[in-house]
Short mmCIF file of C-alpha atoms in Angstrom, two decimals:
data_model
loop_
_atom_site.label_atom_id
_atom_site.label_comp_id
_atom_site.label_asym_id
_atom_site.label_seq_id
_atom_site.Cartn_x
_atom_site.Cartn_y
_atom_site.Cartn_z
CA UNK A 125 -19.32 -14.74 -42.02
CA UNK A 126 -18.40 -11.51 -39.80
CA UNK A 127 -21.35 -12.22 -38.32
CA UNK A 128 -20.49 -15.95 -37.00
CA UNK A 129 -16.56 -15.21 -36.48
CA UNK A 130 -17.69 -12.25 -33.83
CA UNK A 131 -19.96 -15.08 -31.90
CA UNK A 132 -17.10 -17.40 -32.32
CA UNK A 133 -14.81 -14.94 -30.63
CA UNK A 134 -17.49 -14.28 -27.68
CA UNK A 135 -17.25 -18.48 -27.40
CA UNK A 136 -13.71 -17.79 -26.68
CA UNK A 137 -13.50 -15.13 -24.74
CA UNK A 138 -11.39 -12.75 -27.53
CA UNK A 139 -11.27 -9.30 -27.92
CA UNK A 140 -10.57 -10.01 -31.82
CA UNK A 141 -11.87 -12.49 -34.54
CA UNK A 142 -9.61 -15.53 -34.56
CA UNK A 143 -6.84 -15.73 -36.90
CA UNK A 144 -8.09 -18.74 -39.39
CA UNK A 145 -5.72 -20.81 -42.09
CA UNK A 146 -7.45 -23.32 -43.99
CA UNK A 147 -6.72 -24.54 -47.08
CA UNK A 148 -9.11 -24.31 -49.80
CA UNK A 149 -9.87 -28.02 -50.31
CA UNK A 150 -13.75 -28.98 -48.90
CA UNK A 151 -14.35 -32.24 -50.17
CA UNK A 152 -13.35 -34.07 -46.55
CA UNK A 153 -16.50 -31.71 -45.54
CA UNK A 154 -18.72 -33.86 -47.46
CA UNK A 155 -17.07 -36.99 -45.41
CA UNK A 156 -19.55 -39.76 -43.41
CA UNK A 157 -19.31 -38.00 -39.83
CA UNK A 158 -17.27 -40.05 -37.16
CA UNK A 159 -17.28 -39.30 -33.88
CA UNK A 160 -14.03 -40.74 -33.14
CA UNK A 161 -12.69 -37.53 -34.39
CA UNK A 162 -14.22 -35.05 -32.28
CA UNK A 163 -12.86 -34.33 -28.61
CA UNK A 164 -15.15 -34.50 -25.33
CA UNK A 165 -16.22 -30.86 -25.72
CA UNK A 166 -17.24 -31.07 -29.63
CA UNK A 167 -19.78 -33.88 -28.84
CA UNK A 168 -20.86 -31.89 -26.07
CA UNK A 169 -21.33 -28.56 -27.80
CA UNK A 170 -23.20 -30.96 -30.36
CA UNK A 171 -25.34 -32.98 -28.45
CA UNK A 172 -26.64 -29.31 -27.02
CA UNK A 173 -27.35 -28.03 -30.83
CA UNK A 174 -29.44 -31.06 -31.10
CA UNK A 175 -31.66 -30.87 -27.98
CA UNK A 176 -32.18 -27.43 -29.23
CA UNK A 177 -33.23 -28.89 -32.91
CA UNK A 178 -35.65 -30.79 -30.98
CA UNK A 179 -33.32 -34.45 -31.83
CA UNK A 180 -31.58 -35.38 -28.90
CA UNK A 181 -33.39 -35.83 -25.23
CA UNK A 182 -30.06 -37.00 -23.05
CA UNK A 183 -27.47 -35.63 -21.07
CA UNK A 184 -24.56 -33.33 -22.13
CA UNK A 185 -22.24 -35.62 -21.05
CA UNK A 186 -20.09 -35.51 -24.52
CA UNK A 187 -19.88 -39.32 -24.68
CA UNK A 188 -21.72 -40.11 -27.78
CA UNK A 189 -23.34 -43.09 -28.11
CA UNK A 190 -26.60 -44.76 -30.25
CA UNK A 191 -28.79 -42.37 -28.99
CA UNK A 192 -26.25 -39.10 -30.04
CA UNK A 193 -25.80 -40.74 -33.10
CA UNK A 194 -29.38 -41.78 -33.86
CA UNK A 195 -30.15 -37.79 -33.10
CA UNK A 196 -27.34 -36.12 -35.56
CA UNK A 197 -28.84 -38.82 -38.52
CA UNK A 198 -32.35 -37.37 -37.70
CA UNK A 199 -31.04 -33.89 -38.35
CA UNK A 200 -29.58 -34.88 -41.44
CA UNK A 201 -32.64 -36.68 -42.99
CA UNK A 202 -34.92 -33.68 -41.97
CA UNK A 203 -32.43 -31.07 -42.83
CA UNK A 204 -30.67 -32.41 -45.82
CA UNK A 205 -32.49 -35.88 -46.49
CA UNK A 206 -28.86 -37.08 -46.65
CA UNK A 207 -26.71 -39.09 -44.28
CA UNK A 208 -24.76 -37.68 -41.66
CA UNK A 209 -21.53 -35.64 -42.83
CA UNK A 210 -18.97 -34.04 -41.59
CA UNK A 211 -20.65 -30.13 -42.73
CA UNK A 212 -23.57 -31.29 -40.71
CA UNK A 213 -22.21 -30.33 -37.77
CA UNK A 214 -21.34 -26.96 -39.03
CA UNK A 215 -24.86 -26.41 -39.81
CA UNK A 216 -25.61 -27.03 -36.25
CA UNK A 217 -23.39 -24.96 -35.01
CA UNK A 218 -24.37 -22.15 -36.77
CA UNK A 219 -28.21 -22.80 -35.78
CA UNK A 220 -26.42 -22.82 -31.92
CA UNK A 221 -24.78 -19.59 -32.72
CA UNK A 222 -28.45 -17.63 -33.50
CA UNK A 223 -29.61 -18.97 -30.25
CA UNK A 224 -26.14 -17.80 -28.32
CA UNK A 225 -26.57 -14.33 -29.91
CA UNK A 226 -30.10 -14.01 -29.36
CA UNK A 227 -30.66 -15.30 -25.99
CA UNK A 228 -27.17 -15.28 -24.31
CA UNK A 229 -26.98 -19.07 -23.27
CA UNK A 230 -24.45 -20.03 -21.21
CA UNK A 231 -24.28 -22.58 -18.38
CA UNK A 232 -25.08 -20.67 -14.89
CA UNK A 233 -24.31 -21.99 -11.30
CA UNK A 234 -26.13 -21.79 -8.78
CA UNK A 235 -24.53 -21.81 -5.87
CA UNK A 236 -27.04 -21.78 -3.18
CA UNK A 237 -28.65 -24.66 -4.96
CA UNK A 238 -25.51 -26.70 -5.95
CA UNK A 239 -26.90 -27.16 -9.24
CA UNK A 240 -25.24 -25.83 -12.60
CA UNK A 241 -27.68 -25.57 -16.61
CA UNK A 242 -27.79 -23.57 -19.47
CA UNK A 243 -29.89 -20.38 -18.52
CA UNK A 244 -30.69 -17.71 -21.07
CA UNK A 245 -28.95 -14.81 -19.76
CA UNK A 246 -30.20 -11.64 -22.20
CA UNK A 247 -34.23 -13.50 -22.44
CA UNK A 248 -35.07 -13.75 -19.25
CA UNK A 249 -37.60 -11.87 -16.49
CA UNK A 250 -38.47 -12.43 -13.05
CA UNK A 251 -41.87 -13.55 -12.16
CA UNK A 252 -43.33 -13.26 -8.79
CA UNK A 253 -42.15 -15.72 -6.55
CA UNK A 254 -44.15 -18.87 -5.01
CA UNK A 255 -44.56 -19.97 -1.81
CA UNK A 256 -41.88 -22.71 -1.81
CA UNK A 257 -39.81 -21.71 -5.20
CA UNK A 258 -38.40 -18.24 -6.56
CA UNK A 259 -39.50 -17.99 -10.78
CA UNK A 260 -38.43 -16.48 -13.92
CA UNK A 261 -39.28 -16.89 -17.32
CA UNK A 262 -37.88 -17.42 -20.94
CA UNK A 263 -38.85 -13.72 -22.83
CA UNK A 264 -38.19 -15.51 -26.35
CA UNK A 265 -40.38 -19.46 -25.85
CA UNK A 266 -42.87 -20.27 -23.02
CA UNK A 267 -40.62 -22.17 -20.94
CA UNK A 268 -40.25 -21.23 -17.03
CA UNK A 269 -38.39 -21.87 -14.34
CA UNK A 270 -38.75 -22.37 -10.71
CA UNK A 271 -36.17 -23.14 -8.02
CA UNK A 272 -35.94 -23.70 -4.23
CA UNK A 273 -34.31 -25.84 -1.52
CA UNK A 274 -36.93 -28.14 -0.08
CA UNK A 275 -37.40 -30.51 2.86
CA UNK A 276 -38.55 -33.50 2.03
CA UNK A 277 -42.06 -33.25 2.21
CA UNK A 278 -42.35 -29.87 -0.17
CA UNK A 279 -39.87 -31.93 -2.44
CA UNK A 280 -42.68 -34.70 -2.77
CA UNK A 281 -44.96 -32.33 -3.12
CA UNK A 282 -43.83 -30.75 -6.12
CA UNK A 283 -43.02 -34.09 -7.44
CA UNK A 284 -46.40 -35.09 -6.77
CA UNK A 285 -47.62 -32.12 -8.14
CA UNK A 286 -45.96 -32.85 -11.68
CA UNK A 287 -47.29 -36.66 -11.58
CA UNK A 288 -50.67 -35.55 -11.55
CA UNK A 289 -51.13 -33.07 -14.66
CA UNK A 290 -49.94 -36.58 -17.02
CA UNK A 291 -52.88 -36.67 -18.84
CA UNK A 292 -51.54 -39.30 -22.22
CA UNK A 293 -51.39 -42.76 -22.71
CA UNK A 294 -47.77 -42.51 -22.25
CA UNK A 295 -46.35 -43.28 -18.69
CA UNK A 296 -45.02 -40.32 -17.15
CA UNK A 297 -41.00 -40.84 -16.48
CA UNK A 298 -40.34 -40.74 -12.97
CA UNK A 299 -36.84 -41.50 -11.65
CA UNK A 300 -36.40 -42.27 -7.49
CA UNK A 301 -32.80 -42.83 -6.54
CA UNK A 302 -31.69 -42.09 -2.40
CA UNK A 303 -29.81 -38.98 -3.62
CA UNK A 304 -31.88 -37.71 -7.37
CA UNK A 305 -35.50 -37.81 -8.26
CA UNK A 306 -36.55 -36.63 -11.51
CA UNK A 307 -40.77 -36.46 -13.23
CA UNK A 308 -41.34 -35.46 -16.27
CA UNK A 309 -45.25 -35.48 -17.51
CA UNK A 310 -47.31 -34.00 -20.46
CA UNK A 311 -50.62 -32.63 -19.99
CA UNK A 312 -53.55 -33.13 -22.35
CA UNK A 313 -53.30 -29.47 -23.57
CA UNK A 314 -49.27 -30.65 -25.04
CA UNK A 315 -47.62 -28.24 -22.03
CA UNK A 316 -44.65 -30.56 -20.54
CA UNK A 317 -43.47 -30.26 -16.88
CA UNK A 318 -40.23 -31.27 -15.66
CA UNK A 319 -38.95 -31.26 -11.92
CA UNK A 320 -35.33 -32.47 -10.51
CA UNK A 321 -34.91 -32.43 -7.40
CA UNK A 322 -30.92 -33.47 -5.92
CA UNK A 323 -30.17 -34.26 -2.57
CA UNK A 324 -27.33 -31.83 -1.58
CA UNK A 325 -26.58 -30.37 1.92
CA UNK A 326 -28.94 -32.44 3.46
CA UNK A 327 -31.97 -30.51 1.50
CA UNK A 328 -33.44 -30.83 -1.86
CA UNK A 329 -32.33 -28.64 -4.13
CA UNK A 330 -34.74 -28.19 -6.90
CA UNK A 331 -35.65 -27.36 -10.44
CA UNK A 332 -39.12 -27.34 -12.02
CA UNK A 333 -39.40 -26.43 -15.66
CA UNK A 334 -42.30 -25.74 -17.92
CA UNK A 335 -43.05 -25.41 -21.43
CA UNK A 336 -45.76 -25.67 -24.19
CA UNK A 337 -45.46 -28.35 -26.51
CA UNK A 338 -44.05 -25.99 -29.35
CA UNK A 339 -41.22 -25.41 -27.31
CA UNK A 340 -40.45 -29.03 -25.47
CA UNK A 341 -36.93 -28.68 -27.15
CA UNK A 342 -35.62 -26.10 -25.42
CA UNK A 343 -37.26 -27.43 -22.09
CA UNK A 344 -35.21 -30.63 -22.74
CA UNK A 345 -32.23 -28.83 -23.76
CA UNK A 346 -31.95 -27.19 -20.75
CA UNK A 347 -32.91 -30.41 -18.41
CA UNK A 348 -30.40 -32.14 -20.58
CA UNK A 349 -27.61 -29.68 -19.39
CA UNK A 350 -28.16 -29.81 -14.93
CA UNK A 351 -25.46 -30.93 -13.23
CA UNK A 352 -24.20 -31.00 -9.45
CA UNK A 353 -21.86 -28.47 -8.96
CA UNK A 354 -20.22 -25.92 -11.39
CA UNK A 355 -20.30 -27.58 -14.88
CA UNK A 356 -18.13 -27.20 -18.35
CA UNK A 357 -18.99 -24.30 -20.38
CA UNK A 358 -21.00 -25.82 -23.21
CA UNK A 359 -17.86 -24.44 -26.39
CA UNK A 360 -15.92 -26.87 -28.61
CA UNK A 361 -12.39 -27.24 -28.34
CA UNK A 362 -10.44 -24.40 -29.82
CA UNK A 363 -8.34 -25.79 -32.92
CA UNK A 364 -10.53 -29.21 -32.69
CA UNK A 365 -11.86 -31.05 -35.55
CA UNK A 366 -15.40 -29.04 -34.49
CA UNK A 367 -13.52 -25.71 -34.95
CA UNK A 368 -12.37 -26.72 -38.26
CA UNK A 369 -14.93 -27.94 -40.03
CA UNK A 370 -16.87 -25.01 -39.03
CA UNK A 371 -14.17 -22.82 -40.05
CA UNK A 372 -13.92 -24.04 -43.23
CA UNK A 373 -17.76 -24.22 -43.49
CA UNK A 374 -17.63 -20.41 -43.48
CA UNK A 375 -14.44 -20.37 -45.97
CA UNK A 376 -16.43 -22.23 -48.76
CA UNK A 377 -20.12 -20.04 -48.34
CA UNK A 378 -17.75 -16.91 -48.50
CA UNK A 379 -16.16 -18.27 -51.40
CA UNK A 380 -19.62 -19.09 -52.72
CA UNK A 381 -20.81 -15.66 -51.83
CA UNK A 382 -17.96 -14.11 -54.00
CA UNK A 383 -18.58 -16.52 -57.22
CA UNK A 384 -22.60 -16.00 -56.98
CA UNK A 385 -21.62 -12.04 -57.43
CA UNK A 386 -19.50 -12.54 -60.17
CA UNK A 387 -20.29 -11.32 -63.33
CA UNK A 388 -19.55 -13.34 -66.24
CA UNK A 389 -18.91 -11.67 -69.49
CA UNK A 390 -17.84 -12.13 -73.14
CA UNK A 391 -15.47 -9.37 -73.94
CA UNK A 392 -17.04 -6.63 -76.08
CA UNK A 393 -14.43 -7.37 -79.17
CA UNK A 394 -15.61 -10.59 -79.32
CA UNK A 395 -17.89 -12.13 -81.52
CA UNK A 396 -21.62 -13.81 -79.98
CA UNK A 397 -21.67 -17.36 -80.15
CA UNK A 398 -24.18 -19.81 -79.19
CA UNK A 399 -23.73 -22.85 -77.00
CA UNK A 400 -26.44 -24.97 -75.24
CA UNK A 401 -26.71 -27.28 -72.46
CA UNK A 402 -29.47 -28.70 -70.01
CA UNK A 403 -31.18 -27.84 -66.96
CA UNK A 404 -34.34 -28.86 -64.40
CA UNK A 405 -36.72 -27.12 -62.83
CA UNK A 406 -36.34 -26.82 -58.94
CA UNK A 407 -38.98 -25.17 -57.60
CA UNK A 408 -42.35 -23.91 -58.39
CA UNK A 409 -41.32 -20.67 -58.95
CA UNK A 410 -38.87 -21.04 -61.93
CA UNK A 411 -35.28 -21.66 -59.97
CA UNK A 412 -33.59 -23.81 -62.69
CA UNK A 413 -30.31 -26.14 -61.94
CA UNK A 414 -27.68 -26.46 -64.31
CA UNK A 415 -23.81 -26.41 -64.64
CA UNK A 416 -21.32 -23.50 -64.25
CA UNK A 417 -19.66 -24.08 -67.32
CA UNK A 418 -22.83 -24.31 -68.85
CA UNK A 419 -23.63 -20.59 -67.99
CA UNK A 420 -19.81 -19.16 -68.15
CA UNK A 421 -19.63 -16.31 -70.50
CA UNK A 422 -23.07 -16.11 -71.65
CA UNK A 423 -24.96 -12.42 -71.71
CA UNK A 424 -28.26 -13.30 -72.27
CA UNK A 425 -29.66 -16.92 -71.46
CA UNK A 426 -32.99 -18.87 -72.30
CA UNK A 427 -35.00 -22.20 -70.72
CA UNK A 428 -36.95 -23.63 -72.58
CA UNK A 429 -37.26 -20.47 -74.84
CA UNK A 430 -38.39 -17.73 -71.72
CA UNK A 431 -35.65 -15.81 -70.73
CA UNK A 432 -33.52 -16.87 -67.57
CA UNK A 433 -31.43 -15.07 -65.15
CA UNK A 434 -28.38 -16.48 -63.31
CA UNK A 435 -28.91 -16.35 -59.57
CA UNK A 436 -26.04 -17.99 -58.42
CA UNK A 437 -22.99 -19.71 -59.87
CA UNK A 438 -20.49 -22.08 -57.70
CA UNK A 439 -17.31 -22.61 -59.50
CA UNK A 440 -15.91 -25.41 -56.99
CA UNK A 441 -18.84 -27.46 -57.62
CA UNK A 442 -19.76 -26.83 -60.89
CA UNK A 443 -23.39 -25.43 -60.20
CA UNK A 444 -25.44 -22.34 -61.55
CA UNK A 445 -28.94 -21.60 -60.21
CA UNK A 446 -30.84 -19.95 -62.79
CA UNK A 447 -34.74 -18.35 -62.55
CA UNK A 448 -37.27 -17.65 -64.82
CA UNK A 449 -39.61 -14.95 -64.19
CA UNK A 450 -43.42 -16.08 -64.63
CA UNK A 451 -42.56 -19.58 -65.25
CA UNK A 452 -45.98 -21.53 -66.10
CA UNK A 453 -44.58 -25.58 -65.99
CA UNK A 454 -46.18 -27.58 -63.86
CA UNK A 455 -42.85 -30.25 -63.41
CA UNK A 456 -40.53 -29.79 -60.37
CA UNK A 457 -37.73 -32.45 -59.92
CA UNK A 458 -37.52 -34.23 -56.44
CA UNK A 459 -34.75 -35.03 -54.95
CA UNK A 460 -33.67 -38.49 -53.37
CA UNK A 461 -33.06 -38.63 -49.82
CA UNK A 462 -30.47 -40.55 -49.78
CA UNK A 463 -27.31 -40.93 -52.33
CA UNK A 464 -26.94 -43.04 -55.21
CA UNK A 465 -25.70 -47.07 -54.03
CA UNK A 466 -23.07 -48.43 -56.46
CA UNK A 467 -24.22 -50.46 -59.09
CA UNK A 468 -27.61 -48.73 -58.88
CA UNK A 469 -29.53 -48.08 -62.25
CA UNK A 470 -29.50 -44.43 -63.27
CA UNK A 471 -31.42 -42.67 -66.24
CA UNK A 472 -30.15 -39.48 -67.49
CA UNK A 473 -31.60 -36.72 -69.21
CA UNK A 474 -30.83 -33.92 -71.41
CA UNK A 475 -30.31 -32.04 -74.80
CA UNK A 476 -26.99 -33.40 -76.53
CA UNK A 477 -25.09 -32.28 -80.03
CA UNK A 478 -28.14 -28.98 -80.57
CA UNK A 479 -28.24 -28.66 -83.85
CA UNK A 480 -27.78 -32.64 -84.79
CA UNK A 481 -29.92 -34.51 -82.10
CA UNK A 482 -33.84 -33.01 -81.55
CA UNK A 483 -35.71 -33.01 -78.49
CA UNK A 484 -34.74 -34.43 -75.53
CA UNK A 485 -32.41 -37.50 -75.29
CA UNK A 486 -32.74 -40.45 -72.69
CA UNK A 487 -30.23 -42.62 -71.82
CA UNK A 488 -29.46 -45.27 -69.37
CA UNK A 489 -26.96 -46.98 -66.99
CA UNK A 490 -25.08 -47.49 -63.77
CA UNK A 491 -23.23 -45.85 -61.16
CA UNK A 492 -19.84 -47.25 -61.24
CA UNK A 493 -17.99 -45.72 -58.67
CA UNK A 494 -19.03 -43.35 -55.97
CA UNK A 495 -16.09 -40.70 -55.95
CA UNK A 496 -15.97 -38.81 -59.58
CA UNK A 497 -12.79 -37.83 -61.31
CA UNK A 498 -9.27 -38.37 -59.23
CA UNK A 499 -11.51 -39.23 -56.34
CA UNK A 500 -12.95 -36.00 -56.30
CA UNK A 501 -15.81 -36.86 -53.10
CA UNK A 502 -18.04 -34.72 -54.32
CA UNK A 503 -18.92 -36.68 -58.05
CA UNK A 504 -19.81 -39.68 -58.75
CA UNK A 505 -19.06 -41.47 -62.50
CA UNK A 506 -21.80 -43.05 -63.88
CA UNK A 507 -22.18 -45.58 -67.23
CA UNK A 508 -25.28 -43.53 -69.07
CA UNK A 509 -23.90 -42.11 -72.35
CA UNK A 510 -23.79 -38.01 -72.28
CA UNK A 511 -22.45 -36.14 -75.26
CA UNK A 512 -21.66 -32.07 -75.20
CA UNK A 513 -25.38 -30.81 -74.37
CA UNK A 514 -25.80 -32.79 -71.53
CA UNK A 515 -24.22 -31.31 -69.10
CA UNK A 516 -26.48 -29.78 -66.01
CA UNK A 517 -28.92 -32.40 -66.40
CA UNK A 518 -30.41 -34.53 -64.13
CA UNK A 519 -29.13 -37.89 -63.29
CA UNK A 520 -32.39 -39.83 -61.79
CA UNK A 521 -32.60 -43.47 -59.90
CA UNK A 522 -35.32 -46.03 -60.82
CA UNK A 523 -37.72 -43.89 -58.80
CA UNK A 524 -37.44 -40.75 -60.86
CA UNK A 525 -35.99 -39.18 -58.29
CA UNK A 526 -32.88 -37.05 -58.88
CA UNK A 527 -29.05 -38.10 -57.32
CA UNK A 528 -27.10 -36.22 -59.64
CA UNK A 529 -26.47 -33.70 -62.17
CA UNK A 530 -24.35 -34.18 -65.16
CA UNK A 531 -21.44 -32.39 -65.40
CA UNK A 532 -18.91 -34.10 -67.87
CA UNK A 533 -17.61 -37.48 -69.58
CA UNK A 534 -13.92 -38.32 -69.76
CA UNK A 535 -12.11 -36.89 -72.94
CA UNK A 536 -11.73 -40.19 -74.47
CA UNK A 537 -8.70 -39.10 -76.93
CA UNK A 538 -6.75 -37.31 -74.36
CA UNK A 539 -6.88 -40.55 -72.04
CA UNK A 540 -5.71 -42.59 -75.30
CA UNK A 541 -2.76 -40.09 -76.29
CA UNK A 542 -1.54 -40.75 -72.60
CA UNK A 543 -2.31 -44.49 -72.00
CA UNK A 544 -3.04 -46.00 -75.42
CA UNK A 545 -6.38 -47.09 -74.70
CA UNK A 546 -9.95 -45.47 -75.47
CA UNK A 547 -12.08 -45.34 -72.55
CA UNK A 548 -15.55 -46.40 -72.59
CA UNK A 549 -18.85 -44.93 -71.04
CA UNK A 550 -16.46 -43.40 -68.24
CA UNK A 551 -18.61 -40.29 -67.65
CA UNK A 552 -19.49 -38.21 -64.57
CA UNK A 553 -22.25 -36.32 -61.99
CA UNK A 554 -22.16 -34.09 -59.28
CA UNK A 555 -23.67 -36.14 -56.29
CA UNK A 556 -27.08 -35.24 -55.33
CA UNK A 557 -26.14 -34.16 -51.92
CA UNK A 558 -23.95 -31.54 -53.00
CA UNK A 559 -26.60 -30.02 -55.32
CA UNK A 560 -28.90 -30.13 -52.86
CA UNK A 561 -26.90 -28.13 -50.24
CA UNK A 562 -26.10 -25.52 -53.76
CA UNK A 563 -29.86 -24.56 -53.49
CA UNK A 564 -29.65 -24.59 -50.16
CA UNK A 565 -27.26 -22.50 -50.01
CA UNK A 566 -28.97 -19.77 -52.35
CA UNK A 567 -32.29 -19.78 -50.91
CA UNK A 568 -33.85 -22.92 -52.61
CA UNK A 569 -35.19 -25.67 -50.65
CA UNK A 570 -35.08 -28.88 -52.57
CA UNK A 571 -38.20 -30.88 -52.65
CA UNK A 572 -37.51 -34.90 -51.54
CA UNK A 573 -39.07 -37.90 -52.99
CA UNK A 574 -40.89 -40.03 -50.67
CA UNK A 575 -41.90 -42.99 -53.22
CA UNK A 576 -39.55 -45.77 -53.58
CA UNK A 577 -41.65 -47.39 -55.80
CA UNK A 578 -39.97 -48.23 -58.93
CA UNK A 579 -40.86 -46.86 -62.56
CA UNK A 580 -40.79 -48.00 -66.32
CA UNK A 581 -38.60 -46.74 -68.29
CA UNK A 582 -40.82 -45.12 -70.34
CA UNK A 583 -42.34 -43.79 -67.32
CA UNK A 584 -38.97 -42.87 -66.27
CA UNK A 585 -39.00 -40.76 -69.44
CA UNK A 586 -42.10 -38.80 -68.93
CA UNK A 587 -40.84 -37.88 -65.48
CA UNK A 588 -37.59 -36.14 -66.84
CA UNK A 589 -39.45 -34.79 -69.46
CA UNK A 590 -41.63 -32.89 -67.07
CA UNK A 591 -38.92 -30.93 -65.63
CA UNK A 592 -35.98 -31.14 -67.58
CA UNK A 593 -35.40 -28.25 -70.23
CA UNK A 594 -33.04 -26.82 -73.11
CA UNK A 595 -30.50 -23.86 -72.19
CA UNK A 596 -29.40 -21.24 -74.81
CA UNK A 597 -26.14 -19.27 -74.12
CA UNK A 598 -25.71 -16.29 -76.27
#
């Protein structure tokens, strides 16, 4: 976080960090992203994080339309197979930042050409110069540049030049207006070539960049940003809805740096007790998911009998990463790509009332609203019976794939006491998306489903059984 607050005060042009008040609420972060919220400047700054991510091949012009849009929910599937929310675009930023601090990108003018673009101010050498255009390259990707002011005939020249090393069976795009021409072609070998050439002055003032395929992204990123004249520093607005989501991006992984230290304990007067709950296997390595209150307290822990050691706990969410050392099972949940649709059927899986019920327990049902308890945008409540035991368990669509994990049921006599009535099957999950961006968070890169295809339910069962295991708190 000091880290990213120093780069943010660079952005700025600060001596000191920024003075930041946020209050310690991040569900709107999990929000469907709107544009309509951002300024000219945020969509900007954005639509340059994603022609760096490879997503978005348009101008910088901050106006976002369907192909912005189309880019950001590209990001999110491949990043988070999730739709696109509001944290996304602190992610981005933050991948923007590492390239700022690495490279020192900022937009440049040129004056003597006319022509402003992002140029890579601390990664950057001069090559020897060309007959017709002065060179440099980019010290951190294989992307060059060469500039000049050229009569007409040179200008065609180059052009020409660029048409002819096309070698796909895509057309090469070449644009031919009285005042802008613009080729871009790909050779055989992958390596992309891009020239611009502006009429300005009564010259052509030119840019020619090059790149190998691996690094087309930051090619387009930078013919994304050339303008005529001086352009807009590429920086969101300062105290914009960018700003603030970012902000408190950093406020919730601090807080979740603090809780993943912590320490929980059962003081030494006390008595041991046992308590139980459930968990699923994450990755190939042993990583286990499971609840927070499922781990709370608890001095030595067990999965499915091998002793298990808490990683990472997240009190806000109610999620503990566990990992067993030497783990041998062969099941690993996936995760769906997108979240759970209302009404959709859910299966859920775990280890209730240890001690009364053996082995593990299957039941079934719906998701009946998409918001958990008081609206809380981060759960979801669900129909499937759960008893004590269930909780950190997986909640798993028709497709065995996982959108959710346990975490309580309503307290059926306290909602009586208050209202008179007893509640039925009014139980709830954490959403998918959030557990995914947990393990995300701690190191653990959820694996996604890519089968739709819809199981049994016994075959349902044999999934969850695969991966799904029984935790002992002592």
């Amino acid at each position: 976080m000091r880290r990213f607050l120093l780069v943010l005060a660079l952005f700025w042009g600060m001596a000191a960090t920024p003075t930041v008040i946020i209050a310690q609420d991040y569900q709107n972060l999990f929000r469907d992203f709107r544009s309509s919220d951002l300024s000219r400047a945020d969509r900007r700054f954005l639509q340059a994080a994603l022609a760096f991510e490879g997503h978005y091949n348009g101008l910088l012009d901050g106006d976002w339309g369907p192909i912005s849009q189309r880019a950001l929910e590209q990001y999110a599937r491949q990043e988070f197979g999730a739709a696109a929310e509001d944290w996304h675009m602190a992610a981005l930023a933050f991948s923007f930042f590492d390239i700022y601090e690495r490279d020192g990108w900022a937009v440049r003018q040129f004056e003597a050409l006319g022509l402003s673009m992002l140029y890579p101010f601390d990664a950057v050498r001069n090559e020897p110069p060309s007959e017709n255009l002065v060179n440099w390259r980019h010290t951190n990707s294989s992307v060059g540049f060469s500039m000049g002011i050229l009569d007409l005939t040179t200008a065609q020249m180059v052009h020409d030049y660029t048409e002819s090393t096309h070698g796909t069976s895509a057309e090469p795009y070449i644009l031919r207006r009285d005042d802008i021409a613009i080729t871009s072609a790909e050779r055989p070998d992958g390596k992309v070539l891009y020239t611009r050439s502006n009429y300005l002055n009564g010259a052509w003032s030119t840019i020619m960049l090059s790149a190998n395929r691996r690094d087309v992204s930051v090619l387009n990123a930078i013919a994304a940003s050339i303008s005529v004249g001086y352009a807009q520093p590429v920086v969101f607005s300062k105290g914009g809805k960018l700003e603030k989501v970012v902000l408190q991006t950093v406020a919730l992984l601090a807080d979740e740096g603090a809780n993943s230290q912590e320490t929980l304990r059962v003081p030494q007067d006390s008595e041991p007790q046992k308590s139980s709950g459930t968990g699923f296997v994450v990755s190939a390595t042993g990583h286990i998911l499971t609840n927070a209150h499922v781990v709370k307290g608890c001095q030595t822990l067990t999965f499915e009998g091998q002793t298990a050691k808490q990683i990472a706990v997240s009190l806000d969410f109610d999620l503990a990463l566990l990992h067993v050392h030497g783990w041998t099972g062969v099941g690993i949940a996936e995760f769906s790509p997108a979240p759970a649709r209302l009404n959709s059927d859910v299966t859920v899986a775990g280890y209730p009332l240890a001690g009364i019920l053996a082995g593990l327990n299957i039941t079934r049902g719906a998701v009946s609203s998409q918001m958990g308890l008081g609206g809380d945008v981060s759960g979801m409540q669900i129909t499937a019976p759960v008893q004590p035991g269930n909780s950190g368990g997986p909640v798993l669509a028709m497709d065995g794939e996982v959108v959710g994990v346990v975490v309580s049921k309503l307290d059926a006599q306290a909602v009586a006491d208050a209202m008179g009535d007893i509640p039925q099957n009014v139980n709830f999950a954490i959403r998918g998306e959030i557990a995914k961006l947990f393990l995300f968070q701690h190191g653990v890169e959820p694996i996604l489903g890519t089968s739709d295809e819809r199981l049994s339910p016994v075959e349902l069962a044999d999934v969850a059984d695969d991966f799904t295991g029984f935790i002992e708190c002592n």
